[in-house]
Coordinates of C-alpha atoms and ligand atoms in Angstrom, one line a residue:
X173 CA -6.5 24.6 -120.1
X174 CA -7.8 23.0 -116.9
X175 CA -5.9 23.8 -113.6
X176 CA -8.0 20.7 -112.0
X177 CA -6.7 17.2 -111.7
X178 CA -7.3 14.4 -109.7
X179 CA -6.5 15.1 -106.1
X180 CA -2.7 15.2 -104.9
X181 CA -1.0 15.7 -101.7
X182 CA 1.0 19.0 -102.0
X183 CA 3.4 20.6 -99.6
X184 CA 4.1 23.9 -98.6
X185 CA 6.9 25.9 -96.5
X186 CA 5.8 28.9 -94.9
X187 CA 7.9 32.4 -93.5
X188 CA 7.6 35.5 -92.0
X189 CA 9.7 38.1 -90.6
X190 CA 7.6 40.9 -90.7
X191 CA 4.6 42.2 -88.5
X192 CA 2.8 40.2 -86.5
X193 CA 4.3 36.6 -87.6
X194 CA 2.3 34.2 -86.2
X195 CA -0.8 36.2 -87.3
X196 CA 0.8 36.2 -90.8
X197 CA 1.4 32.5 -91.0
X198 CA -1.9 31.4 -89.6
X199 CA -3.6 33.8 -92.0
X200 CA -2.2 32.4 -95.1
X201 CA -3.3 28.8 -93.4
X202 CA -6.7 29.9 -93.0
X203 CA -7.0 31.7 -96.3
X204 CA -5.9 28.8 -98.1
X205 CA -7.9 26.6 -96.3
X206 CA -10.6 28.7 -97.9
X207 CA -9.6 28.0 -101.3
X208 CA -11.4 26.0 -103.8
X209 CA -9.8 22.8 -104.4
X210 CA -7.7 22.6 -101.7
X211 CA -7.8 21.4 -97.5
X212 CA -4.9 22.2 -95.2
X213 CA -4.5 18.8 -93.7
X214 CA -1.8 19.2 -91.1
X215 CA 0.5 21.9 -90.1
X216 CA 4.1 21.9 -88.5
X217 CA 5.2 24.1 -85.0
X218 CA 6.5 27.6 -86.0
X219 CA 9.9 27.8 -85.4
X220 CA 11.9 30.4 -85.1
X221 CA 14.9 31.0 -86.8
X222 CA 17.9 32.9 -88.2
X223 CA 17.5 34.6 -91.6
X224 CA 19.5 33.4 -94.1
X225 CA 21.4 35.5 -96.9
X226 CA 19.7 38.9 -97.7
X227 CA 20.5 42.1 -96.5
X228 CA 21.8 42.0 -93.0
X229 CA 20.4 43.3 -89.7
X230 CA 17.3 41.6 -90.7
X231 CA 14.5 40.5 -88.0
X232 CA 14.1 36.4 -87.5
X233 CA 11.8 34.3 -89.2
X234 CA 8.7 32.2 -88.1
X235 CA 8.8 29.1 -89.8
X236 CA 6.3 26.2 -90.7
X237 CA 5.1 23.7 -93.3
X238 CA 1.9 22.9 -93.9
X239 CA 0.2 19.4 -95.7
X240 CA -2.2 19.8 -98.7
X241 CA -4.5 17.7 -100.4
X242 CA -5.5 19.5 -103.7
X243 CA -7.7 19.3 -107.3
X244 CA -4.8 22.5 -108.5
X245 CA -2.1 21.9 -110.7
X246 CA 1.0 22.8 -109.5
X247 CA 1.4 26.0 -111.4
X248 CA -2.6 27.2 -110.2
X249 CA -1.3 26.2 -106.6
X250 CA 1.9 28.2 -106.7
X251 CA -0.4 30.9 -108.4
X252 CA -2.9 30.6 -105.3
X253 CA 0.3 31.2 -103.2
X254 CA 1.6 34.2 -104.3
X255 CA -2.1 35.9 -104.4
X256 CA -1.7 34.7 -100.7
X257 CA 1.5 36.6 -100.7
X258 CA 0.1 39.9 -102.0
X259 CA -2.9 39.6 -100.0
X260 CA -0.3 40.2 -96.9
X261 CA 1.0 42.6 -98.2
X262 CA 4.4 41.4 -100.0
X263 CA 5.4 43.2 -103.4
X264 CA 8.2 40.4 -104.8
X265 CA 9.1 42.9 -107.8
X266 CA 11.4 45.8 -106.4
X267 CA 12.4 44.3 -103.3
X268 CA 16.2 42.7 -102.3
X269 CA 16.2 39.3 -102.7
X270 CA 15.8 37.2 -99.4
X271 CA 14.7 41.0 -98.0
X272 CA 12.3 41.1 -95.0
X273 CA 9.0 39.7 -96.0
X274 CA 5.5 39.8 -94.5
X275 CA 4.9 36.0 -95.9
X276 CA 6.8 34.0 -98.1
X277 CA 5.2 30.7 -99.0
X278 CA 7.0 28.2 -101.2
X279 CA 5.4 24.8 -103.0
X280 CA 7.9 22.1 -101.8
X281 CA 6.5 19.2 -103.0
X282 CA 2.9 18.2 -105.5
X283 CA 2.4 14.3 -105.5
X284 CA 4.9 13.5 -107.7
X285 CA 5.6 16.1 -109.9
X286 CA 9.2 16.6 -111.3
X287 CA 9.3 19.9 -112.8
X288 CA 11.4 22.3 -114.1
X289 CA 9.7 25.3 -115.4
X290 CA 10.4 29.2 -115.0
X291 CA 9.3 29.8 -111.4
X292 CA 8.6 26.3 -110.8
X293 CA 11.2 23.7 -109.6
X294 CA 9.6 20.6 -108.2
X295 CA 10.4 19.2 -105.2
X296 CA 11.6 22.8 -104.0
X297 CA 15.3 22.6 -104.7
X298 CA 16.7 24.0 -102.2
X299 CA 15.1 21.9 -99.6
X300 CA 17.0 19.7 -98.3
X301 CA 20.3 22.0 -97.8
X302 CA 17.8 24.2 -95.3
X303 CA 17.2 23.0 -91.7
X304 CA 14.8 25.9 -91.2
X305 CA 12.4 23.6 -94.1
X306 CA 13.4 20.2 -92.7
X307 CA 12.9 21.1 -88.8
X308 CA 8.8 21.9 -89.4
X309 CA 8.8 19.1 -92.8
X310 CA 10.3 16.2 -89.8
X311 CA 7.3 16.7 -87.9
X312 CA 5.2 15.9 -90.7
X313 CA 7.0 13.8 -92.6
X314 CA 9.9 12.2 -91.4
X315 CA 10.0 9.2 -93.4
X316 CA 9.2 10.8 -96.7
X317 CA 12.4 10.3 -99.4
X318 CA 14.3 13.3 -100.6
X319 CA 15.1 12.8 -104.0
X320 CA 18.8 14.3 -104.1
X321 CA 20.6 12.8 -101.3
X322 CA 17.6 10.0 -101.5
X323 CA 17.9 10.1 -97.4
X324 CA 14.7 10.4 -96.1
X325 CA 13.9 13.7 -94.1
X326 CA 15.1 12.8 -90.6
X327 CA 18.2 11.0 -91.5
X328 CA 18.9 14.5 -94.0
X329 CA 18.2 16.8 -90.7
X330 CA 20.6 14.6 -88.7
X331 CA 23.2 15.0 -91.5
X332 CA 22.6 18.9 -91.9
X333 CA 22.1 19.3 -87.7
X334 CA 25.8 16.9 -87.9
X335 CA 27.6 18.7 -89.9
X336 CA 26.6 22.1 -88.6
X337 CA 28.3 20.8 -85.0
X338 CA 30.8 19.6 -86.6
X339 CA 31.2 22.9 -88.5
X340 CA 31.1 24.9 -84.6
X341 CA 34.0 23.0 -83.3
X342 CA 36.2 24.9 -85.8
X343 CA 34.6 27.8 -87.4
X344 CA 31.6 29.9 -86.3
X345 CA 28.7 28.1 -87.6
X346 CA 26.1 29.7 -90.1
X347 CA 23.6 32.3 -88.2
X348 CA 20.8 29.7 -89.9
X349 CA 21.6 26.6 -88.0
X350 CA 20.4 25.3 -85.1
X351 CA 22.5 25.1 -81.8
X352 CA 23.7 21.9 -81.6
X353 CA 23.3 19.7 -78.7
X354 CA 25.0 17.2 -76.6
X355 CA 23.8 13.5 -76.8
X356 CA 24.8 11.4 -73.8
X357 CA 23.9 7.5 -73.8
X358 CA 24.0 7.2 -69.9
X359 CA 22.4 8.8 -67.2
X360 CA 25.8 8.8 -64.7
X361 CA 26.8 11.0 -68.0
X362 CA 24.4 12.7 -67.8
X363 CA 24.0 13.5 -64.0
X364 CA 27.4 15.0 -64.2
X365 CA 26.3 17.3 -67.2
X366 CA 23.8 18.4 -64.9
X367 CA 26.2 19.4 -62.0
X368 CA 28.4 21.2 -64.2
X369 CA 25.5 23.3 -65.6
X370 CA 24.0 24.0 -62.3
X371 CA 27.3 24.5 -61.3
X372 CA 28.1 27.5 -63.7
X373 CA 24.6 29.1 -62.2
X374 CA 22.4 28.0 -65.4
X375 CA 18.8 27.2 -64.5
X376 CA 17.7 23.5 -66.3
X377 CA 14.1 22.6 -67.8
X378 CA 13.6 19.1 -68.1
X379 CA 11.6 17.6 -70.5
X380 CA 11.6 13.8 -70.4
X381 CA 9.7 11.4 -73.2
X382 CA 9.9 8.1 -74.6
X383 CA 11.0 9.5 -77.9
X384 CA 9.0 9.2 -81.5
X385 CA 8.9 12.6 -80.9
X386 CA 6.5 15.1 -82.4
X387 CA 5.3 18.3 -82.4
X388 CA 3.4 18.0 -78.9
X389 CA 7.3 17.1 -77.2
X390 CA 8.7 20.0 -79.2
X391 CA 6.1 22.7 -77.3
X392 CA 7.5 21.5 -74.6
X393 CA 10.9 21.8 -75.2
X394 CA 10.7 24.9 -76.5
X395 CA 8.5 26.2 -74.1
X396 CA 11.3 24.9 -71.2
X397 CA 14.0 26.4 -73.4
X398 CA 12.0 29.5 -73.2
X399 CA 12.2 29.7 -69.5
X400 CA 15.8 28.3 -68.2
X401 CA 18.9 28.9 -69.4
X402 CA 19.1 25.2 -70.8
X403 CA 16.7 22.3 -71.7
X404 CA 17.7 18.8 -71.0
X405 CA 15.4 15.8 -72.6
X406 CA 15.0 12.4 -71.9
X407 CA 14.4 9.9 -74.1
X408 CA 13.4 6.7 -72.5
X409 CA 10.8 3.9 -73.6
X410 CA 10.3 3.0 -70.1
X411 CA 9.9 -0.8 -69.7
X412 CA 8.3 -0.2 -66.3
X413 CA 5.3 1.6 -67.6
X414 CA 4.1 -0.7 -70.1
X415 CA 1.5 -3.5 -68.4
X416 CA 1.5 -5.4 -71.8
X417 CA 4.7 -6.5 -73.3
X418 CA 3.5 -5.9 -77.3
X419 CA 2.9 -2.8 -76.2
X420 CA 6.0 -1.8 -75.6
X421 CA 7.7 -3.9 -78.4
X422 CA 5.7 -2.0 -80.7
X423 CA 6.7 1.3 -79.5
X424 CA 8.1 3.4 -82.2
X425 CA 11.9 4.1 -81.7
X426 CA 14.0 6.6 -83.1
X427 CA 16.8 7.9 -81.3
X428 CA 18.8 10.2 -84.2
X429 CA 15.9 11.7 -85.4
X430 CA 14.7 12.6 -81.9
X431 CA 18.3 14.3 -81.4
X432 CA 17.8 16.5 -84.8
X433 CA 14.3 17.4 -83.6
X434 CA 15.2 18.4 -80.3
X435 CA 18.4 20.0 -81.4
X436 CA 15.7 22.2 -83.7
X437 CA 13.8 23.0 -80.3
X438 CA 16.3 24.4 -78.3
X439 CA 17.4 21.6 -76.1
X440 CA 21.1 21.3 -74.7
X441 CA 21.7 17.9 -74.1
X442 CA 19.5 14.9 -74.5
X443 CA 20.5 11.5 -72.6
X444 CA 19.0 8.0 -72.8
X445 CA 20.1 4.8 -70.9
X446 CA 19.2 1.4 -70.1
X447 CA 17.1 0.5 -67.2
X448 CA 20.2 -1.4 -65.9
X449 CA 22.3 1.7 -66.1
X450 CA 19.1 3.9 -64.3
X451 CA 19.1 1.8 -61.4
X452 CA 22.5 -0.2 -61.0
X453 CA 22.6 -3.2 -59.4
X454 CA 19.2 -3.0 -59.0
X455 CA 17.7 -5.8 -60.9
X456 CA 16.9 -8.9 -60.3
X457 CA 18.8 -12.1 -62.0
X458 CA 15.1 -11.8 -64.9
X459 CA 16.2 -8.7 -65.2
X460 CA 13.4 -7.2 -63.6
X461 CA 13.5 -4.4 -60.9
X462 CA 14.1 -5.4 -56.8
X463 CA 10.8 -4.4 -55.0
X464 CA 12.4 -2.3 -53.1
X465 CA 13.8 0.6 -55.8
X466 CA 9.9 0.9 -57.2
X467 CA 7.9 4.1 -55.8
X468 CA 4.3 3.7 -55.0
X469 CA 2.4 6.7 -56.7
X470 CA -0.3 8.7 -54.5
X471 CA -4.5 8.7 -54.9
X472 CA -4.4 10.2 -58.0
X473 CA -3.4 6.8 -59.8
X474 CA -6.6 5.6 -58.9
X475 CA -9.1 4.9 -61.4
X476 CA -9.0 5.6 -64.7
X477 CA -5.6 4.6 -66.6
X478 CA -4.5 3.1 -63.1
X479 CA -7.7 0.9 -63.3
X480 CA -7.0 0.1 -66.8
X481 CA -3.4 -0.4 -67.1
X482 CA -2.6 -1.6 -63.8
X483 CA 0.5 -0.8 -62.6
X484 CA 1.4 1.9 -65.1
X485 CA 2.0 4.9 -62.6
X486 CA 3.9 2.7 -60.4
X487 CA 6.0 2.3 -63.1
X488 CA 5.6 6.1 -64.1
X489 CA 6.4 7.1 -60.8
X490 CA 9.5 5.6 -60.1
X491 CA 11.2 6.1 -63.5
X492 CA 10.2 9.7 -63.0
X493 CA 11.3 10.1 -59.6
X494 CA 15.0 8.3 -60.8
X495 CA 14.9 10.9 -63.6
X496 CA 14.7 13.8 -61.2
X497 CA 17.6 12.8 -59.2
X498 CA 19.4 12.3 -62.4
X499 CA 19.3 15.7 -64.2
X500 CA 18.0 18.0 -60.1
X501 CA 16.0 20.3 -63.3
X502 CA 14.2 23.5 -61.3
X503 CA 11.5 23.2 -63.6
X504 CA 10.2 19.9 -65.5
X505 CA 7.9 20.4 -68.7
X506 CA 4.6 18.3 -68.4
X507 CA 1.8 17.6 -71.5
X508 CA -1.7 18.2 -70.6
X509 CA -2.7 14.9 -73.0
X510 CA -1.5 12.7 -70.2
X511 CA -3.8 14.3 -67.5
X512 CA -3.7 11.6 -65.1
X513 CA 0.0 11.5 -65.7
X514 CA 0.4 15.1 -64.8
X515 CA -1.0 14.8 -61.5
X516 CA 1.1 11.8 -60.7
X517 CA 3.6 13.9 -61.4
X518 CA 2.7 16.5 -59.5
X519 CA 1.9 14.5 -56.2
X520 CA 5.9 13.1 -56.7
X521 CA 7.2 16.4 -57.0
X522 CA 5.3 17.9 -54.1
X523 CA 6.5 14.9 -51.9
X524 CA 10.3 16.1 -52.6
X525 CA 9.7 19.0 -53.0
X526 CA 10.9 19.6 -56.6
X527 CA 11.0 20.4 -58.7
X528 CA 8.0 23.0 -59.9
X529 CA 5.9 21.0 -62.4
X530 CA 4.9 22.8 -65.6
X531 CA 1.7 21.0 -67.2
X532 CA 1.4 22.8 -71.1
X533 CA -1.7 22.4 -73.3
X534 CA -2.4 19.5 -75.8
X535 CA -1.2 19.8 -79.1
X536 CA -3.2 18.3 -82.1
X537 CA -3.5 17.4 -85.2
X538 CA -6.4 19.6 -87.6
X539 CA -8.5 17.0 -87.2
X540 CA -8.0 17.8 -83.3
X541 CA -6.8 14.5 -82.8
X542 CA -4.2 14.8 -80.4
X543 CA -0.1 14.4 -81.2
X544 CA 0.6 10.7 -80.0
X545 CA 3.9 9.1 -80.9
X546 CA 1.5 6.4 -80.9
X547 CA -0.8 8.0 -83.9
X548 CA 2.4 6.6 -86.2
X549 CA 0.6 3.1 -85.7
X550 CA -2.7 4.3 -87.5
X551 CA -3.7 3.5 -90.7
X552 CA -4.8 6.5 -92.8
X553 CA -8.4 5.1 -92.0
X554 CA -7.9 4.6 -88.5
X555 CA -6.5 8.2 -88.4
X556 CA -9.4 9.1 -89.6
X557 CA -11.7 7.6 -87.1
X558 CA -9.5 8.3 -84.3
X559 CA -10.8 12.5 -84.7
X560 CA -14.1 10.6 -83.3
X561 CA -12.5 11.0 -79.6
X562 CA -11.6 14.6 -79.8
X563 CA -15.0 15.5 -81.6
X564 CA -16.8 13.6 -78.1
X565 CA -14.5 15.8 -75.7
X566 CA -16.0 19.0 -77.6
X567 CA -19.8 17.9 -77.2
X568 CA -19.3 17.2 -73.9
X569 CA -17.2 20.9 -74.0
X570 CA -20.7 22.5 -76.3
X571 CA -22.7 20.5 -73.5
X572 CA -20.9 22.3 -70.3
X573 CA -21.2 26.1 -72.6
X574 CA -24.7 25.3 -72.6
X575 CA -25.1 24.8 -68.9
X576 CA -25.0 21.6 -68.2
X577 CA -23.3 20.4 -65.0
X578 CA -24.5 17.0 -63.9
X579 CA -21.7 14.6 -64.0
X580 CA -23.7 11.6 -65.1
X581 CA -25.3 13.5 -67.5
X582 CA -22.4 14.8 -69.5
X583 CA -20.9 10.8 -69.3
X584 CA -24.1 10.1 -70.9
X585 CA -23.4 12.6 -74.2
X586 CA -19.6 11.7 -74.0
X587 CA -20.5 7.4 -73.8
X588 CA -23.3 8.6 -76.8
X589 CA -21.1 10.5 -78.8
X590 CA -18.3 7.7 -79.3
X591 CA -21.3 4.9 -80.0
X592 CA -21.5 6.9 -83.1
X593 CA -17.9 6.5 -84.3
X594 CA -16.2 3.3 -84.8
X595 CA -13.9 2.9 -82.0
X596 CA -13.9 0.4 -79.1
X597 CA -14.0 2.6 -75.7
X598 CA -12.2 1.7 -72.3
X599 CA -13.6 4.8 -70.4
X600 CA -14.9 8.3 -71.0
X601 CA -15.7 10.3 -67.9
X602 CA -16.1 13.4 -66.4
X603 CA -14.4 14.0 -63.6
X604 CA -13.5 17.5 -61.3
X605 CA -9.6 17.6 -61.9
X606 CA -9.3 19.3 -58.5
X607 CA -10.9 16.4 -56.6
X608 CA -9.8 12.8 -58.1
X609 CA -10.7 9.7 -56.5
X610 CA -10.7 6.1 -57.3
X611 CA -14.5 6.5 -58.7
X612 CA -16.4 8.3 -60.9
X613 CA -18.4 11.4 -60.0
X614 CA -21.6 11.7 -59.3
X615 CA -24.2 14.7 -59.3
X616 CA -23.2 18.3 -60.0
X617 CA -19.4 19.8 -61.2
X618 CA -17.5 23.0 -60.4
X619 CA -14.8 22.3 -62.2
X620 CA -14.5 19.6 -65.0
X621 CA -12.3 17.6 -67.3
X622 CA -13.3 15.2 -69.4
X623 CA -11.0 11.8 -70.2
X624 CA -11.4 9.3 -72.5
X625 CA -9.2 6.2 -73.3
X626 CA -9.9 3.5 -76.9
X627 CA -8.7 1.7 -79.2
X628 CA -8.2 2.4 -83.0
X629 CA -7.7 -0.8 -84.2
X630 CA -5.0 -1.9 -82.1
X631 CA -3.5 1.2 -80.8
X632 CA -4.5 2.5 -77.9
X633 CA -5.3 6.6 -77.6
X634 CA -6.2 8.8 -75.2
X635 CA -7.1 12.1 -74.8
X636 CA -8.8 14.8 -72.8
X637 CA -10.2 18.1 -72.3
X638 CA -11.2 21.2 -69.4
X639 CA -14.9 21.7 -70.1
X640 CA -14.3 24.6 -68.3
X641 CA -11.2 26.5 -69.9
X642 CA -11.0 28.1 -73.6
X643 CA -9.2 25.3 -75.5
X644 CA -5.7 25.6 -75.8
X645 CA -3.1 24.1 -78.4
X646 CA -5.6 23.6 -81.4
X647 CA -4.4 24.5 -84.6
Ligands
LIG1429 P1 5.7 10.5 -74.0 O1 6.9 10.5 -74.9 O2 4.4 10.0 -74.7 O3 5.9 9.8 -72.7 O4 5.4 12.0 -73.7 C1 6.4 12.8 -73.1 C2 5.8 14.1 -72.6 O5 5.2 14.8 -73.7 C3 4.6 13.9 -71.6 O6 4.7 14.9 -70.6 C4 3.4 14.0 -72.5 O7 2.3 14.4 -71.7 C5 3.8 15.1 -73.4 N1 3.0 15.0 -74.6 C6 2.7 13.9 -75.4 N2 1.9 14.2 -76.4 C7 1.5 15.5 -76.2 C8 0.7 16.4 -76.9 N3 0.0 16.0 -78.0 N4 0.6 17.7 -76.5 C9 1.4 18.1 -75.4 N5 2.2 17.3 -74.7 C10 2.3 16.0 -75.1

């Protein structure tokens, strides 16, 4: 019989609790990407979790999911997977169930495909009941429907993350689930959260967003919840940032689901608010805010996004600066994708004095495309041609390992590169991160990073790279 069909999207979960995790999981990624007949197409986070059932005592698990597209039938994929398995070293026959486990891979979902067959169950069905599956499947898919409770994946995390707080207030809640958070819907609540915490001596990482959260938010998060003793988020689509109104009535919103995800990350407490409730009393009778409250940002909102979206990092600025004095964090958690933003930031926080900005690297996609809440808005086509902006960065990146140093020149092959693809470019420069001005550069570089800003269709992207560091956060 033929174990080739027409091609389907698959999905699989992946584990490890034994030796070198991470190594493990990105192993069985790269191996199967290897495979005949099948393309890893995206991959979750790994997160780290509690075991659940098996003997006890044992070590926590790396977890992940990864998207497929695939010619195997179900049964040759699940066949592929546990080759994958004993090719790391697991032996399932002999060993306690849910025992400690090198690499466990399971087939969640295969197009369509309802089956129930010795070894094969499709979707997975015990799925949705496990937050350590849903946690990694919610970056990926959030919006795809689970047949059982027929709530899609987000809104079955919220219920699982839910019920699991609700389960803490009385008895001990499982080892598997995720600490829950607190969810405040007002800054003033929030400030006072703050004080209490800093209060009781616990250091706070901040992490603010505009929510639509992804997997590039969640490194931070977790990253922050790595280093303080708790993680507070934000989530704010900040009206004062946004120079064109469709903009930000198009912004993808998504409050619960952002609480599950960051709940899964590690975070406290998240708070949100209204701009009336950030500054009180302090807008005008449109409703827009008095002069006076705004804060001017320093010389490195010059050029670039400032010249493009004027006004942005004013608006950056002061939401950000009302932010700080909201949650006093010691430490505030800072993507590398929003480069210009990051030094915005930085020039702020030197100003106050505080708090110490943590910039962490750009998370993307396979394609390299980097995470965007934005990316949402693409097409599947547009998605496609949107990898044209990260595959631009990396010639200028192959141009700078070659020797090259000339800033004109390497604006030449970045401005060349993206006349190949097919999407409508605002700028792409090469700039020395250390020394920003209102211009571009001109003649040799030390240092370099080069930024690029289009549009996909109607969404606009950006994205950047160091030309001079090894590249971090590709997966
Ligand atoms: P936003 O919600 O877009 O305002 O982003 C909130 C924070 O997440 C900012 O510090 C961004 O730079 C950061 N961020 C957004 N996308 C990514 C990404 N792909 N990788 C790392 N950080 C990111």
């Amino acid at each position: 019989m033929s174990t080739r069909l027409a091609t389907a999207k698959a999905v699989i979960a992946l584990g490890s609790n034994l030796g070198d995790r991470r190594a493990n999981l990105e192993t069985a990624l790269a191996r199967l990407a290897r495979e005949p007949g099948v393309r890893v197409l995206a991959a979750s986070s790994w997160h780290e979790t509690d075991p659940v059932g098996g003997p006890p005592g044992q070590a926590r698990y790396l977890n992940g999911v990864a998207q497929l597209e695939t010619e195997l039938s179900p049964r040759a994929l699940l066949t592929c997977l546990l080759q994958l398995e004993r090719l790391a070293g697991r032996e399932r026959q002999g060993q306690p169930r849910n025992g400690a486990r090198r690499l466990d891979l399971d087939l969640l979902f295969h197009g369509d495909a309802r089956l129930s067959e010795p070894g094969l169950e499709l979707p997975h069905p015990r799925l949705e009941d496990r937050s350590f599956v849903l946690e990694p499947l919610c970056e990926l898919e959030p919006e795809r429907v689970l047949g059982r409770s027929g709530l899609c994946v987000r809104a079955q995390l919220s219920k699982l993350t839910s019920s699991a707080s609700q389960t803490q207030a009385g008895t001990p809640a499982p080892a598997a689930v995720s600490t829950p958070i607190v969810r405040l819907d007002s800054p003033a609540a929030a400030a006072q959260w703050c004080r209490d915490a800093r209060a009781a001596g616990r250091s706070v990482g901040f992490v603010p967003t505009m929510g639509a959260l992804h997997v590039g938010h969640l490194e931070l998060v977790r990253r922050s919840a790595r280093e303080n003793d708790l993680t507070v988020a934000s989530v704010f689509v900040n009206p004062l940032q946004f120079n064109d109104p469709r903009d930000f009535a198009r912004y993808p919103r998504d409050f619960d689901g952002d609480t599950a995800l960051l709940s899964g990350a590690g975070a406290s407490m998240v708070f949100t608010g209204t701009l009336e409730q950030f500054f009180p009393g302090g807008l005008t009778p449109e409703g827009r805010l008095a002069e006076a409250l705004w804060l001017e940002p320093g010389p490195s909102a010059e050029g670039l996004e400032g010249k493009h979206r004027p006004g942005h990092f004013r608006g950056v600025a002061t939401i950000v600066g009302r932010l700080f004095d909201t949650v006093e964090p010691q430490r505030a958690y800072f993507g590398q994708k929003d480069f210009q933003q990051s030094l915005v930031v930085k020039d702020l926080a030197r100003s106050r004095g505080r708090p110490e900005i943590v910039v962490c690297p750009t998370s993307r996609e396979v394609s390299g495309l980097a995470r965007s809440s934005r990316n949402q808005l693409l097409s599947a086509p547009e998605r496609e041609r949107a990898a044209a902006l990260f595959a631009a960065l990396c010639e200028a990146r192959d141009a700078w390992l070659a020797g090259e140093r000339g800033a004109e020149a390497l604006d030449r092959l970045l401005a060349a590169s993206l006349a190949e693809s097919e999407v409508e470019v605002e700028y792409a420069e090469v700039r020395d991160p250390e020394r920003w001005s209102a211009t571009s550069c001109s003649g040799p570089l030390l240092r370099a990073v080069a930024l690029v800003a289009a549009r996909v269709g109607t969404t606009r992207l950006i994205d950047n790279l160091r030309l001079d560091e090894p590249i971090g956060g590709v997966r």
